[in-house]
Short mmCIF file of C-alpha atoms in Angstrom, two decimals:
data_model
loop_
_atom_site.label_atom_id
_atom_site.label_comp_id
_atom_site.label_asym_id
_atom_site.label_seq_id
_atom_site.Cartn_x
_atom_site.Cartn_y
_atom_site.Cartn_z
CA MET A 905 -14.33 -10.12 18.10
CA PRO A 906 -16.61 -7.17 18.49
CA ASP A 907 -17.04 -5.89 15.04
CA VAL A 908 -18.37 -9.08 13.58
CA ALA A 909 -21.55 -8.28 11.82
CA GLY A 910 -24.19 -11.14 12.14
CA PRO A 911 -25.30 -12.16 8.79
CA ILE A 912 -22.12 -13.46 7.17
CA GLN A 913 -21.55 -16.12 9.80
CA ASP A 914 -23.86 -18.42 8.56
CA PRO A 915 -22.49 -21.99 8.14
CA MET A 916 -21.85 -23.16 4.65
CA PRO A 917 -24.61 -24.65 2.99
CA GLN A 918 -23.73 -28.00 1.20
CA VAL A 919 -25.31 -27.37 -2.08
CA VAL A 920 -22.81 -24.64 -3.40
CA ASP A 921 -23.96 -21.60 -5.68
CA THR A 922 -20.63 -19.83 -5.86
CA GLU A 923 -22.62 -16.57 -6.76
CA GLN A 924 -23.88 -16.23 -2.92
CA LEU A 925 -20.38 -16.69 -1.65
CA ILE A 926 -17.54 -14.57 -0.38
CA GLY A 927 -14.05 -15.98 0.30
CA CYS A 928 -11.62 -14.38 2.59
CA PRO A 929 -8.74 -13.35 0.45
CA ASN A 930 -6.32 -13.69 3.56
CA CYS A 931 -7.15 -16.95 4.94
CA ASP A 932 -9.41 -18.77 2.27
CA GLU A 933 -12.37 -19.22 4.68
CA VAL A 934 -15.73 -18.88 2.90
CA TYR A 935 -18.92 -17.33 3.85
CA ARG A 936 -22.15 -16.70 2.53
CA ALA A 937 -21.96 -13.27 1.54
CA GLN A 938 -24.79 -11.14 2.91
CA MET A 939 -24.64 -7.09 2.79
CA PRO A 940 -24.34 -6.25 6.58
CA ARG A 941 -26.55 -3.35 7.97
CA ASN A 942 -25.50 0.21 6.92
CA GLY A 943 -22.38 1.14 8.95
CA GLU A 944 -21.48 -2.26 10.21
CA ARG A 945 -18.78 -4.71 8.81
CA ALA A 946 -18.52 -8.37 7.92
CA VAL A 947 -15.32 -9.43 9.44
CA CYS A 948 -13.70 -13.02 8.61
CA ASP A 949 -14.16 -14.73 11.67
CA ARG A 950 -10.87 -16.73 11.50
CA CYS A 951 -8.33 -13.91 10.70
CA SER A 952 -10.35 -10.82 11.54
CA THR A 953 -10.01 -9.44 7.81
CA VAL A 954 -12.63 -6.93 6.98
CA LEU A 955 -14.62 -8.60 4.13
CA ILE A 956 -17.43 -6.04 3.66
CA ALA A 957 -18.19 -2.71 4.93
CA SER A 958 -20.98 -0.96 3.53
CA ARG A 959 -22.03 2.47 4.31
CA GLU A 960 -24.84 4.15 2.48
CA GLY A 961 -23.64 7.01 0.21
CA ALA A 962 -19.99 5.68 0.49
CA GLY A 963 -19.55 5.79 -3.42
CA LEU A 964 -20.85 9.48 -3.73
CA ARG A 965 -18.30 10.43 -0.82
CA ILE A 966 -15.53 8.55 -2.38
CA LEU A 967 -16.18 10.30 -5.52
CA ALA A 968 -16.16 13.76 -3.93
CA LEU A 969 -13.03 13.09 -1.94
CA SER A 970 -11.16 11.81 -4.94
CA ILE A 971 -11.96 14.77 -7.02
CA ALA A 972 -10.74 16.88 -4.15
CA VAL A 973 -7.45 14.85 -4.01
CA LEU A 974 -6.95 15.20 -7.73
CA ILE A 975 -7.23 18.92 -7.84
CA LEU A 976 -4.91 18.99 -4.80
CA VAL A 977 -2.43 16.93 -6.29
CA VAL A 978 -2.21 18.86 -9.65
CA ALA A 979 -1.98 22.21 -7.81
CA ALA A 980 0.36 20.92 -5.38
CA SER A 981 2.79 19.91 -8.14
CA PHE A 982 3.25 23.44 -9.42
CA HIS A 983 3.47 25.25 -6.15
CA PRO A 984 6.49 25.24 -3.85
CA PHE A 985 6.36 23.11 -0.88
CA LEU A 986 9.51 24.51 0.72
CA SER A 987 11.43 27.68 0.36
CA ILE A 988 14.93 28.22 1.84
CA ASN A 989 16.80 31.58 2.65
CA ALA A 990 20.33 31.55 3.55
CA ALA A 991 23.09 34.59 3.22
CA GLY A 992 20.78 36.56 1.21
CA ILE A 993 20.35 33.59 -1.61
CA GLY A 994 16.96 31.94 -1.82
CA ASN A 995 15.26 29.23 -3.51
CA LYS A 996 12.05 27.71 -3.75
CA VAL A 997 11.13 24.05 -4.78
CA SER A 998 8.10 22.59 -6.10
CA LEU A 999 7.61 18.84 -7.13
CA LEU A 1000 8.49 19.67 -10.69
CA ASP A 1001 11.81 20.93 -9.58
CA VAL A 1002 12.61 17.79 -7.53
CA ALA A 1003 11.69 15.65 -10.79
CA THR A 1004 14.25 17.51 -12.82
CA SER A 1005 16.70 18.44 -10.13
CA PHE A 1006 18.79 15.24 -10.66
CA ARG A 1007 21.00 14.83 -13.61
CA SER A 1008 23.82 12.55 -12.13
CA GLY A 1009 23.55 9.26 -13.73
CA LEU A 1010 21.50 6.63 -11.68
CA LEU A 1011 20.51 8.90 -9.03
CA VAL A 1012 18.03 10.19 -11.73
CA LEU A 1013 16.18 7.27 -10.61
CA VAL A 1014 15.67 8.33 -7.12
CA SER A 1015 14.03 11.42 -8.27
CA VAL A 1016 11.77 9.80 -10.94
CA ALA A 1017 10.52 7.07 -8.08
CA THR A 1018 9.92 10.21 -5.76
CA VAL A 1019 7.73 11.96 -7.92
CA LEU A 1020 5.99 8.84 -9.25
CA LEU A 1021 5.44 7.83 -5.60
CA ILE A 1022 4.14 11.27 -4.51
CA VAL A 1023 2.21 12.66 -7.51
CA GLY A 1024 2.06 9.99 -10.31
CA LEU A 1025 0.64 7.06 -8.60
CA PRO A 1026 -1.71 8.90 -6.46
CA ALA A 1027 -3.03 11.00 -9.40
CA VAL A 1028 -3.57 7.87 -11.72
CA ARG A 1029 -5.08 6.12 -8.58
CA VAL A 1030 -8.06 8.59 -7.78
CA GLY A 1031 -8.40 9.32 -11.62
CA LEU A 1032 -9.06 5.59 -11.97
CA LEU A 1033 -11.41 5.49 -8.88
CA ILE A 1034 -13.53 8.69 -10.34
CA TYR A 1035 -13.54 6.95 -13.84
CA VAL A 1036 -15.07 3.79 -12.28
CA ILE A 1037 -17.57 5.35 -9.59
CA ALA A 1038 -18.66 8.48 -11.40
CA PRO A 1039 -20.93 6.99 -14.23
CA MET A 1040 -22.51 4.47 -11.59
CA GLU A 1041 -23.41 7.38 -9.18
CA LEU A 1042 -24.81 9.38 -12.02
CA GLY A 1043 -26.78 6.41 -12.66
CA HIS A 1044 -25.05 5.44 -15.87
CA ARG A 1045 -23.82 2.16 -17.12
CA ALA A 1046 -20.35 1.52 -15.83
CA ALA A 1047 -17.81 2.90 -17.93
CA PRO A 1048 -15.89 0.36 -20.32
CA TYR A 1049 -12.93 -1.31 -18.68
CA ALA A 1050 -14.42 -0.19 -15.47
CA ARG A 1051 -13.31 -3.50 -13.96
CA ARG A 1052 -9.74 -3.41 -15.10
CA ALA A 1053 -9.47 0.01 -13.93
CA PHE A 1054 -10.74 -0.66 -10.47
CA ARG A 1055 -8.37 -3.56 -10.06
CA LEU A 1056 -5.51 -1.36 -11.04
CA ALA A 1057 -6.64 1.34 -8.60
CA GLN A 1058 -6.63 -1.32 -5.91
CA GLU A 1059 -3.11 -2.54 -6.84
CA LEU A 1060 -1.77 0.92 -6.67
CA LYS A 1061 -2.90 1.55 -3.21
CA PRO A 1062 0.19 0.64 -1.35
CA TRP A 1063 2.54 2.67 -3.71
CA SER A 1064 0.72 6.20 -3.20
CA MET A 1065 3.02 7.74 -0.65
CA THR A 1066 1.68 11.40 -0.25
CA GLU A 1067 1.47 11.04 3.56
CA VAL A 1068 5.09 9.63 3.81
CA PHE A 1069 6.03 12.77 1.90
CA SER A 1070 4.43 15.19 4.26
CA ILE A 1071 6.31 13.56 7.09
CA GLY A 1072 9.53 14.04 4.88
CA CYS A 1073 8.89 17.73 4.23
CA ALA A 1074 9.07 18.22 8.06
CA VAL A 1075 12.32 16.24 8.47
CA ALA A 1076 13.98 17.95 5.55
CA LEU A 1077 12.96 21.33 7.50
CA VAL A 1078 14.76 20.33 10.74
CA LYS A 1079 17.69 18.74 8.83
CA VAL A 1080 19.06 21.63 7.58
CA SER A 1081 17.77 24.21 10.04
CA ASP A 1082 21.28 25.36 10.98
CA LEU A 1083 22.30 25.79 7.35
CA ALA A 1084 19.61 27.85 6.26
CA SER A 1085 15.89 29.07 7.33
CA LEU A 1086 13.50 26.99 5.76
CA HIS A 1087 9.69 27.78 5.23
CA PHE A 1088 6.64 25.69 4.36
CA GLY A 1089 5.15 26.78 1.21
CA PRO A 1090 1.46 26.30 -0.16
CA ALA A 1091 2.19 22.95 -1.50
CA PHE A 1092 3.12 21.61 1.70
CA TRP A 1093 -0.43 22.32 3.21
CA MET A 1094 -2.06 21.05 0.29
CA PHE A 1095 -0.29 17.48 0.50
CA THR A 1096 -1.10 17.37 4.15
CA ALA A 1097 -4.82 18.07 3.29
CA LEU A 1098 -4.59 15.53 0.68
CA SER A 1099 -2.88 13.05 2.82
CA ILE A 1100 -5.73 13.15 5.23
CA ILE A 1101 -8.51 13.20 2.54
CA VAL A 1102 -7.09 9.97 1.06
CA VAL A 1103 -7.11 8.39 4.63
CA VAL A 1104 -10.78 9.38 5.06
CA SER A 1105 -11.59 8.33 1.45
CA ASP A 1106 -9.87 4.82 2.08
CA ARG A 1107 -12.05 4.26 4.88
CA TYR A 1108 -15.16 4.55 2.87
CA MET A 1109 -13.92 2.26 0.35
CA CYS A 1110 -15.55 -1.28 0.41
CA SER A 1111 -14.11 -3.32 -2.40
CA TRP A 1112 -16.85 -5.78 -2.25
CA SER A 1113 -19.53 -3.03 -2.45
CA ILE A 1114 -17.81 -1.45 -5.53
CA TRP A 1115 -17.20 -5.04 -7.51
CA LYS A 1116 -20.98 -5.48 -6.81
CA ALA A 1117 -21.99 -2.13 -7.90
CA ILE A 1118 -19.95 -2.60 -11.12
CA GLU A 1119 -21.53 -6.08 -11.82
CA VAL A 1120 -25.02 -4.82 -11.12
CA SER A 1121 -24.65 -1.60 -13.39
CA GLU A 1122 -23.24 -3.77 -16.10
CA ALA A 1123 -25.96 -6.18 -15.57
CA GLU A 1124 -28.75 -3.65 -15.81
CA ALA A 1125 -27.39 -2.14 -18.91
CA ASN A 1126 -27.24 -5.15 -20.84
CA PRO A 1127 -28.76 -8.47 -19.40
CA ALA A 1128 -27.23 -10.64 -22.39
CA ASP A 1129 -24.03 -9.64 -21.60
CA SER A 1130 -23.68 -10.46 -17.86
CA GLN A 1131 -25.41 -13.77 -18.43
CA THR A 1132 -22.25 -14.96 -20.55
CA GLU A 1133 -19.90 -13.49 -18.13
CA GLN A 1134 -21.15 -15.22 -15.36
CA ALA A 1135 -20.75 -18.55 -17.16
CA PRO A 1136 -17.46 -20.12 -16.22
CA THR A 1137 -15.42 -20.83 -19.29
CA MET B 366 -16.56 -23.18 8.94
CA SER B 367 -14.60 -24.46 5.86
CA THR B 368 -11.90 -23.00 3.22
CA ALA B 369 -12.50 -22.69 -0.40
CA ARG B 370 -9.92 -25.27 -0.84
CA ASP B 371 -11.71 -27.73 1.05
CA MET B 372 -14.75 -27.28 -0.70
CA GLY B 373 -13.23 -27.67 -4.18
CA LEU B 374 -13.35 -23.70 -4.75
CA VAL B 375 -10.95 -21.09 -5.14
CA THR B 376 -11.20 -17.45 -4.02
CA CYS B 377 -10.15 -14.39 -5.94
CA THR B 378 -7.54 -12.50 -3.85
CA THR B 379 -8.64 -9.11 -5.48
CA CYS B 380 -12.42 -9.14 -5.21
CA ALA B 381 -12.94 -12.02 -2.71
CA LYS B 382 -15.55 -13.75 -4.93
CA VAL B 383 -15.51 -17.65 -5.24
CA TRP B 384 -15.32 -19.78 -8.21
CA PRO B 385 -14.92 -23.42 -8.93
CA MET B 386 -11.46 -24.88 -8.53
CA GLU B 387 -10.96 -25.31 -12.59
CA GLN B 388 -11.44 -21.95 -13.33
CA ASP B 389 -8.42 -19.92 -14.54
CA ARG B 390 -9.55 -16.13 -14.37
CA CYS B 391 -12.10 -14.47 -12.21
CA GLY B 392 -15.15 -13.70 -13.96
CA ARG B 393 -15.49 -10.51 -12.08
CA CYS B 394 -12.22 -8.76 -12.02
CA GLY B 395 -10.14 -10.55 -14.51
CA HIS B 396 -7.53 -11.65 -11.58
CA ARG B 397 -5.79 -15.10 -12.20
CA LEU B 398 -7.26 -17.49 -10.00
CA LYS B 399 -4.77 -19.76 -7.82
CA SER B 400 -6.02 -21.70 -4.53
CA ARG B 401 -2.52 -21.13 -3.24
CA GLN B 402 0.43 -19.27 -4.74
CA SER B 403 2.41 -22.27 -4.72
CA ASN B 404 5.84 -20.43 -5.69
CA SER B 405 4.98 -17.56 -3.20
CA LEU B 406 7.85 -18.47 -0.78
CA GLN B 407 10.16 -18.50 -3.33
CA TRP B 408 9.24 -14.94 -4.63
CA VAL B 409 9.36 -13.64 -0.82
CA TRP B 410 12.73 -15.24 -0.20
CA ALA B 411 14.31 -13.78 -3.66
CA PHE B 412 12.82 -10.40 -2.85
CA TRP B 413 14.11 -10.79 0.85
CA PHE B 414 17.44 -11.54 -0.32
CA THR B 415 17.60 -8.80 -3.01
CA GLY B 416 16.73 -6.11 -0.52
CA LEU B 417 19.10 -7.36 2.25
CA LEU B 418 21.80 -7.25 -0.07
CA VAL B 419 21.06 -3.42 -1.18
CA TYR B 420 20.53 -2.76 2.42
CA PHE B 421 24.25 -3.15 3.45
CA PRO B 422 25.36 -0.39 0.85
CA ALA B 423 22.39 1.89 1.76
CA ASN B 424 24.18 2.01 5.37
CA LEU B 425 27.66 2.19 4.66
CA TYR B 426 27.59 4.85 1.79
CA PRO B 427 26.65 8.50 2.36
CA MET B 428 22.91 9.24 1.91
CA LEU B 429 23.72 13.09 1.75
CA VAL B 430 26.68 14.99 0.33
CA THR B 431 26.63 18.70 2.08
CA GLU B 432 28.83 21.25 0.44
CA THR B 433 29.14 24.56 2.39
CA LEU B 434 31.69 27.40 2.46
CA THR B 435 33.79 25.47 5.06
CA GLY B 436 34.13 22.22 3.40
CA THR B 437 32.33 18.98 2.13
CA GLN B 438 30.46 16.71 4.68
CA SER B 439 28.88 13.18 3.83
CA GLY B 440 26.48 11.70 6.22
CA THR B 441 25.01 8.11 6.13
CA ILE B 442 21.70 7.54 7.56
CA VAL B 443 22.47 6.94 11.24
CA GLY B 444 25.10 9.74 11.09
CA GLY B 445 22.48 12.08 10.02
CA ALA B 446 20.04 10.95 12.56
CA ILE B 447 22.78 11.51 15.25
CA GLU B 448 23.50 14.88 13.86
CA ILE B 449 19.67 15.98 13.99
CA ALA B 450 19.76 14.60 17.68
CA HIS B 451 22.63 16.90 18.70
CA HIS B 452 20.70 19.94 17.23
CA GLY B 453 18.02 19.15 19.99
CA ASP B 454 15.24 17.59 17.72
CA VAL B 455 15.36 14.32 19.43
CA GLY B 456 12.02 13.59 18.33
CA ILE B 457 12.76 14.14 14.60
CA ALA B 458 16.07 12.09 15.06
CA ALA B 459 13.95 9.28 16.56
CA ILE B 460 11.69 9.35 13.40
CA VAL B 461 14.37 9.13 11.19
CA LEU B 462 16.18 6.19 12.97
CA PHE B 463 12.98 4.46 13.39
CA ALA B 464 11.69 4.80 9.82
CA SER B 465 14.98 3.89 8.30
CA VAL B 466 16.80 1.68 10.70
CA VAL B 467 14.29 0.06 13.08
CA ILE B 468 11.45 -0.43 10.57
CA PRO B 469 13.54 -1.99 7.79
CA VAL B 470 15.65 -4.29 10.28
CA ALA B 471 12.33 -5.26 11.91
CA LYS B 472 10.80 -5.87 8.72
CA PHE B 473 13.61 -8.24 7.52
CA ILE B 474 13.09 -10.44 10.77
CA ALA B 475 9.29 -10.36 10.43
CA ILE B 476 9.12 -11.71 7.01
CA ALA B 477 12.03 -14.26 7.26
CA TYR B 478 10.02 -15.30 10.56
CA LEU B 479 6.63 -15.70 8.91
CA ALA B 480 8.40 -17.57 5.79
CA ILE B 481 10.17 -19.86 7.93
CA SER B 482 7.27 -20.77 10.27
CA VAL B 483 4.82 -21.45 7.11
CA GLN B 484 7.73 -23.64 5.62
CA ARG B 485 7.87 -25.63 9.08
CA GLY B 486 4.07 -25.82 9.03
CA SER B 487 3.71 -24.29 12.49
CA ALA B 488 0.30 -24.02 13.68
CA LYS B 489 1.06 -21.67 16.45
CA ARG B 490 0.05 -18.18 17.16
CA LEU B 491 -1.75 -17.92 13.94
CA HIS B 492 -3.44 -14.78 14.66
CA GLN B 493 -0.44 -13.20 15.82
CA LYS B 494 1.28 -14.09 12.61
CA MET B 495 -1.74 -12.74 10.61
CA HIS B 496 -1.16 -9.40 12.69
CA LEU B 497 2.39 -9.18 12.13
CA TYR B 498 2.03 -9.57 8.48
CA GLU B 499 -0.57 -6.92 8.38
CA VAL B 500 1.86 -4.62 10.61
CA VAL B 501 4.68 -5.26 8.33
CA GLU B 502 2.41 -4.34 4.96
CA PHE B 503 1.43 -1.15 6.83
CA VAL B 504 4.80 0.17 7.93
CA GLY B 505 6.82 -0.84 4.95
CA ARG B 506 6.11 2.42 2.72
CA TRP B 507 7.17 4.60 5.67
CA SER B 508 10.81 3.79 5.28
CA MET B 509 10.71 5.84 2.24
CA ILE B 510 10.76 9.09 4.08
CA ASP B 511 14.60 9.33 4.18
CA VAL B 512 14.60 8.97 0.42
CA PHE B 513 12.16 11.63 0.08
CA VAL B 514 14.09 13.99 2.35
CA VAL B 515 17.24 13.35 0.30
CA ALA B 516 15.33 14.19 -2.94
CA ILE B 517 13.87 17.38 -1.38
CA LEU B 518 16.89 18.67 0.05
CA SER B 519 18.90 18.21 -3.10
CA ALA B 520 16.45 19.89 -5.23
CA LEU B 521 15.99 22.74 -2.46
CA VAL B 522 19.55 23.51 -1.31
CA GLN B 523 21.25 24.50 -4.38
CA LEU B 524 22.63 28.09 -3.16
CA SER B 525 25.61 28.35 -5.24
CA VAL B 526 28.76 28.61 -3.22
CA VAL B 527 27.03 28.97 0.23
CA ALA B 528 25.37 25.60 0.55
CA SER B 529 24.53 22.95 -1.82
CA ILE B 530 23.34 19.27 -1.12
CA HIS B 531 23.69 16.29 -3.34
CA PRO B 532 22.41 12.67 -2.94
CA GLY B 533 24.81 10.08 -2.19
CA SER B 534 24.64 6.52 -3.40
CA ALA B 535 23.10 5.20 -0.28
CA ALA B 536 19.76 7.16 -1.68
CA LEU B 537 19.35 4.69 -4.40
CA THR B 538 20.30 1.48 -2.58
CA PHE B 539 18.23 2.33 0.17
CA ALA B 540 14.92 3.30 -2.06
CA LEU B 541 15.56 -0.21 -3.79
CA SER B 542 15.83 -2.05 -0.40
CA VAL B 543 12.58 -0.41 0.60
CA ILE B 544 10.89 -1.35 -2.76
CA PHE B 545 12.17 -4.96 -2.46
CA THR B 546 11.11 -5.57 1.08
CA MET B 547 7.77 -4.24 0.12
CA LEU B 548 7.53 -6.66 -2.68
CA SER B 549 8.72 -9.30 -0.76
CA ALA B 550 5.84 -8.76 1.60
CA ARG B 551 3.55 -8.62 -0.99
CA SER B 552 4.37 -11.90 -2.56
CA PHE B 553 3.61 -13.53 0.75
CA ASP B 554 0.30 -15.42 0.47
CA THR B 555 -1.37 -15.04 3.62
CA ARG B 556 -3.44 -18.35 3.14
CA LEU B 557 -0.35 -20.46 3.90
CA ILE B 558 -0.24 -19.34 7.46
CA TRP B 559 -3.81 -20.48 7.97
CA ASP B 560 -3.33 -24.00 6.11
CA SER B 561 -1.23 -25.19 8.91
CA HIS B 562 -4.62 -24.87 11.04
CA ASP B 563 -5.74 -28.18 9.46
CA VAL B 564 -6.58 -29.70 12.96
CA ARG B 565 -9.51 -27.23 13.73
CA VAL B 566 -9.14 -25.83 17.44
CA SER B 567 -12.45 -24.56 18.05
CA GLU B 568 -12.11 -20.73 18.12
CA PRO B 569 -12.69 -18.82 21.27
CA GLN B 570 -15.82 -16.36 20.62
#
């Protein structure tokens, strides 16, 4: 395993102080948590799950990329992503049109799900990330409900499917190529760009570092609070 | 090396923080703490069967109904892919077939294999099983391609009498099938895979 960063492999101490520990969410192995050196990753010895991957300036990068994604998502929903031309009749669709195009019974669910997965959830997710990371990057106390917001952002991750949609556009283009001529609109390129940004941004994302940062930020702002929170109930 | 459970601790699956076994909720992220999701496999199987149940109509009923001047055509998932291949776009046809036939079927098999091997307490090929699970989680979302294509085309191809495209009932059942298999995979507690590793074989470094 080439990626194992040294510090995390410490054998377990017998006296347990849970503050110092990190558990692998995938296989339950416990380690003494130590931040790996900048750019290195701490990997679970048993199942190879990446536990910590800290990078300097990651927070600021995630923040910048998330703002870019949010702007692109909003802009892309109003611009057409595909246009069609056949026998002199043309049509252009934006995502808003997709959302409002189905009116036949249960199939409305398909369009609602589509718009939710492509625009709704990705927008909510980056919105939450901005909400959590921005105050901390600016040196303020973590926002109220930052913990809940970050947890929700993590849970939304598999359900934001912008990159799948980009490929879907390409497939749609080919599928009706004999019926009519199709062209990519500006929103298609925005979706492609934001799919790439999301992937890059997620590479910088280290859940452990952000949880730590939230804890530290709240403890600094209000030492008494953090004391009571740490005490197991 | 020892697991949290062996030490009388419990790991938060959301934020990886470790807490005493008695604790109910993670003090950092607020997630419910459970040493093992004891009913994990019940959920996996429930979602798995539901997903399989709606996967059959998804393949038998039309995904797209195309109305042109010359008549109405309805195409199933596989039919649509074959049609694309006839146009010469074998690459795109392969993507569609892969995303909406190969991936879903492989996912059903993979999840069933993982669940059964955990139920039997098999301690073989743990790394491969973990890897298989990660692949299943990663590729699951890509099956939504066909649903998105249907949604796009139905909105786009509305050219009065010249041509219009409507979604068929398979669009809904296929979307449900993808969502249920994603839920099935997510209900799986991967720690169960490693529990069978009780007889600790020294890991090659």
